[in-house]
């Protein structure tokens, strides 16, 4: 038996504006957790010029090292429709939850675009992913489980 999907093309959130809806979706969707530097240390208490500006701290695993993109750059480079289409079809490196993003409604994705676009240009230069085995070259989070005996030995 296949579980009934909660995903549909209908928007699930209503608000006063696309920007307000997008801000809500970005927060509950965890976008800031990786794409806003300092968010994990001070949720919601980050200067606006750093919101969704990307992070040079990588996530490393068997795929190499990936970096949380500066979403302001990708939004500025595309219309809401283009960005929503890209998000619906895109797959990439972990830990980005692409399967979740792919299932979002087009309207919800365009609301996220409106929110990010409202933040304006800016942000940080983010390193490109390293998949050739030569990295990581920056601070990183090792994104693989370790057996409990490794943890006990490192105390």
mmCIF file of C-alpha atoms in Angstrom:
data_model
loop_
_atom_site.group_PDB
_atom_site.id
_atom_site.type_symbol
_atom_site.label_atom_id
_atom_site.label_comp_id
_atom_site.label_asym_id
_atom_site.label_seq_id
_atom_site.Cartn_x
_atom_site.Cartn_y
_atom_site.Cartn_z
ATOM 1 C CA UNK A 1 0.000 0.000 0.000
ATOM 2 C CA UNK A 2 1.383 3.361 -1.004
ATOM 3 C CA UNK A 3 0.869 6.228 1.470
ATOM 4 C CA UNK A 4 -1.310 9.074 0.284
ATOM 5 C CA UNK A 5 0.840 11.991 -0.775
ATOM 6 C CA UNK A 6 0.428 15.333 0.937
ATOM 7 C CA UNK A 7 2.051 17.003 -2.061
ATOM 8 C CA UNK A 8 -0.042 18.853 -4.593
ATOM 9 C CA UNK A 9 0.305 21.723 -6.990
ATOM 10 C CA UNK A 10 -1.969 23.830 -4.807
ATOM 11 C CA UNK A 11 -0.343 26.321 -2.426
ATOM 12 C CA UNK A 12 -0.635 25.279 1.207
ATOM 13 C CA UNK A 13 0.083 28.632 2.825
ATOM 14 C CA UNK A 14 -1.870 31.859 2.658
ATOM 15 C CA UNK A 15 -0.693 35.271 3.749
ATOM 16 C CA UNK A 16 -0.911 38.991 3.096
ATOM 17 C CA UNK A 17 1.753 38.884 0.384
ATOM 18 C CA UNK A 18 4.021 36.563 -1.548
ATOM 19 C CA UNK A 19 6.962 37.909 0.468
ATOM 20 C CA UNK A 20 5.259 37.059 3.773
ATOM 21 C CA UNK A 21 4.365 33.567 2.548
ATOM 22 C CA UNK A 22 7.894 33.017 1.248
ATOM 23 C CA UNK A 23 9.449 34.180 4.524
ATOM 24 C CA UNK A 24 7.284 31.709 6.422
ATOM 25 C CA UNK A 25 8.110 28.843 4.061
ATOM 26 C CA UNK A 26 11.846 29.610 4.200
ATOM 27 C CA UNK A 27 11.769 29.535 7.987
ATOM 28 C CA UNK A 28 9.682 26.394 8.514
ATOM 29 C CA UNK A 29 11.430 24.700 5.604
ATOM 30 C CA UNK A 30 14.787 25.120 7.317
ATOM 31 C CA UNK A 31 16.364 27.157 4.498
ATOM 32 C CA UNK A 32 18.114 29.437 6.993
ATOM 33 C CA UNK A 33 19.631 26.500 8.881
ATOM 34 C CA UNK A 34 22.261 26.055 6.173
ATOM 35 C CA UNK A 35 21.976 29.076 3.849
ATOM 36 C CA UNK A 36 22.152 31.792 6.565
ATOM 37 C CA UNK A 37 25.517 32.007 8.344
ATOM 38 C CA UNK A 38 25.123 32.102 12.120
ATOM 39 C CA UNK A 39 21.485 30.950 12.123
ATOM 40 C CA UNK A 40 22.179 27.765 14.086
ATOM 41 C CA UNK A 41 23.836 29.779 16.849
ATOM 42 C CA UNK A 42 21.198 32.542 17.014
ATOM 43 C CA UNK A 43 17.990 31.541 15.181
ATOM 44 C CA UNK A 44 16.154 34.606 13.968
ATOM 45 C CA UNK A 45 18.792 36.952 15.380
ATOM 46 C CA UNK A 46 20.978 37.370 12.306
ATOM 47 C CA UNK A 47 21.514 40.672 10.471
ATOM 48 C CA UNK A 48 19.222 40.946 7.448
ATOM 49 C CA UNK A 49 22.179 41.372 5.095
ATOM 50 C CA UNK A 50 23.243 37.803 5.973
ATOM 51 C CA UNK A 51 19.854 36.117 5.471
ATOM 52 C CA UNK A 52 20.159 33.352 2.852
ATOM 53 C CA UNK A 53 23.566 34.714 1.827
ATOM 54 C CA UNK A 54 25.241 31.294 1.745
ATOM 55 C CA UNK A 55 27.960 29.828 3.895
ATOM 56 C CA UNK A 56 31.600 28.898 3.301
ATOM 57 C CA UNK A 57 31.255 26.042 5.809
ATOM 58 C CA UNK A 58 31.001 22.869 3.764
ATOM 59 C CA UNK A 59 29.233 19.577 4.264
ATOM 60 C CA UNK A 60 31.551 16.648 3.523
ATOM 61 C CA UNK A 61 30.708 13.033 2.866
ATOM 62 C CA UNK A 62 31.212 10.364 0.207
ATOM 63 C CA UNK A 63 30.011 12.837 -2.467
ATOM 64 C CA UNK A 64 32.811 15.307 -1.680
ATOM 65 C CA UNK A 65 32.164 18.699 -0.093
ATOM 66 C CA UNK A 66 29.110 20.803 -0.892
ATOM 67 C CA UNK A 67 28.345 24.342 0.225
ATOM 68 C CA UNK A 68 25.077 26.139 1.055
ATOM 69 C CA UNK A 69 24.543 28.453 -1.921
ATOM 70 C CA UNK A 70 24.024 32.192 -1.771
ATOM 71 C CA UNK A 71 20.324 32.072 -2.667
ATOM 72 C CA UNK A 72 20.236 35.826 -3.278
ATOM 73 C CA UNK A 73 22.474 35.339 -6.315
ATOM 74 C CA UNK A 74 20.368 32.582 -7.872
ATOM 75 C CA UNK A 75 17.155 34.540 -7.296
ATOM 76 C CA UNK A 76 18.559 37.743 -8.796
ATOM 77 C CA UNK A 77 19.600 35.781 -11.893
ATOM 78 C CA UNK A 78 16.118 34.434 -12.671
ATOM 79 C CA UNK A 79 12.441 35.278 -12.783
ATOM 80 C CA UNK A 80 10.129 33.671 -10.240
ATOM 81 C CA UNK A 81 8.835 31.319 -12.930
ATOM 82 C CA UNK A 82 12.336 30.289 -14.045
ATOM 83 C CA UNK A 83 13.461 29.750 -10.463
ATOM 84 C CA UNK A 84 10.382 27.671 -9.602
ATOM 85 C CA UNK A 85 10.943 25.511 -12.702
ATOM 86 C CA UNK A 86 14.591 25.026 -11.756
ATOM 87 C CA UNK A 87 13.689 24.049 -8.177
ATOM 88 C CA UNK A 88 11.029 21.592 -9.368
ATOM 89 C CA UNK A 89 13.511 19.714 -11.567
ATOM 90 C CA UNK A 90 16.850 20.154 -9.860
ATOM 91 C CA UNK A 91 18.851 17.485 -8.099
ATOM 92 C CA UNK A 92 22.169 18.099 -6.467
ATOM 93 C CA UNK A 93 24.504 17.167 -3.686
ATOM 94 C CA UNK A 94 23.540 16.438 -0.085
ATOM 95 C CA UNK A 95 22.525 17.633 2.396
ATOM 96 C CA UNK A 96 20.113 19.801 0.370
ATOM 97 C CA UNK A 97 16.712 18.080 0.606
ATOM 98 C CA UNK A 98 16.052 18.166 -3.140
ATOM 99 C CA UNK A 99 13.252 15.601 -3.093
ATOM 100 C CA UNK A 100 11.319 17.816 -0.678
ATOM 101 C CA UNK A 101 11.927 20.968 -2.724
ATOM 102 C CA UNK A 102 10.969 19.141 -5.935
ATOM 103 C CA UNK A 103 7.560 18.355 -4.424
ATOM 104 C CA UNK A 104 6.726 21.922 -3.390
ATOM 105 C CA UNK A 105 3.971 23.655 -5.334
ATOM 106 C CA UNK A 106 5.033 26.107 -8.029
ATOM 107 C CA UNK A 107 3.170 28.875 -6.177
ATOM 108 C CA UNK A 108 5.016 28.154 -2.929
ATOM 109 C CA UNK A 109 8.363 28.163 -4.744
ATOM 110 C CA UNK A 110 7.510 31.493 -6.374
ATOM 111 C CA UNK A 111 6.638 32.876 -2.916
ATOM 112 C CA UNK A 112 10.064 31.811 -1.634
ATOM 113 C CA UNK A 113 11.585 33.550 -4.669
ATOM 114 C CA UNK A 114 9.642 36.733 -3.815
ATOM 115 C CA UNK A 115 10.922 36.635 -0.235
ATOM 116 C CA UNK A 116 14.553 36.072 -1.202
ATOM 117 C CA UNK A 117 14.280 38.746 -3.900
ATOM 118 C CA UNK A 118 12.934 41.196 -1.288
ATOM 119 C CA UNK A 119 16.186 40.796 0.655
ATOM 120 C CA UNK A 120 18.092 42.398 -2.218
ATOM 121 C CA UNK A 121 21.467 41.641 -3.659
ATOM 122 C CA UNK A 122 24.419 40.774 -1.544
ATOM 123 C CA UNK A 123 25.789 37.946 0.383
ATOM 124 C CA UNK A 124 28.967 36.006 0.298
ATOM 125 C CA UNK A 125 31.148 34.403 -2.342
ATOM 126 C CA UNK A 126 30.633 30.709 -1.759
ATOM 127 C CA UNK A 127 33.131 28.026 -2.802
ATOM 128 C CA UNK A 128 32.143 25.594 -5.519
ATOM 129 C CA UNK A 129 31.484 21.996 -4.540
ATOM 130 C CA UNK A 130 34.562 19.773 -4.430
ATOM 131 C CA UNK A 131 33.819 16.349 -5.893
ATOM 132 C CA UNK A 132 37.228 15.315 -7.228
ATOM 133 C CA UNK A 133 38.543 13.969 -3.920
ATOM 134 C CA UNK A 134 40.873 16.921 -3.317
ATOM 135 C CA UNK A 135 38.865 18.627 -0.583
ATOM 136 C CA UNK A 136 37.561 19.944 1.632
ATOM 137 C CA UNK A 137 39.521 23.195 1.480
ATOM 138 C CA UNK A 138 37.485 25.145 4.061
ATOM 139 C CA UNK A 139 35.892 24.515 7.436
ATOM 140 C CA UNK A 140 33.405 21.673 7.076
ATOM 141 C CA UNK A 141 30.928 19.451 8.849
ATOM 142 C CA UNK A 142 31.521 15.723 8.392
ATOM 143 C CA UNK A 143 28.091 14.528 7.348
ATOM 144 C CA UNK A 144 28.348 10.794 7.885
ATOM 145 C CA UNK A 145 27.323 8.644 10.825
ATOM 146 C CA UNK A 146 30.071 7.060 12.892
ATOM 147 C CA UNK A 147 29.788 3.884 14.948
ATOM 148 C CA UNK A 148 29.416 4.441 18.719
ATOM 149 C CA UNK A 149 32.832 2.917 19.444
ATOM 150 C CA UNK A 150 34.505 5.731 17.466
ATOM 151 C CA UNK A 151 32.737 8.325 19.596
ATOM 152 C CA UNK A 152 33.766 6.689 22.882
ATOM 153 C CA UNK A 153 37.410 6.471 21.767
ATOM 154 C CA UNK A 154 37.513 10.197 20.993
ATOM 155 C CA UNK A 155 36.289 11.428 24.392
#
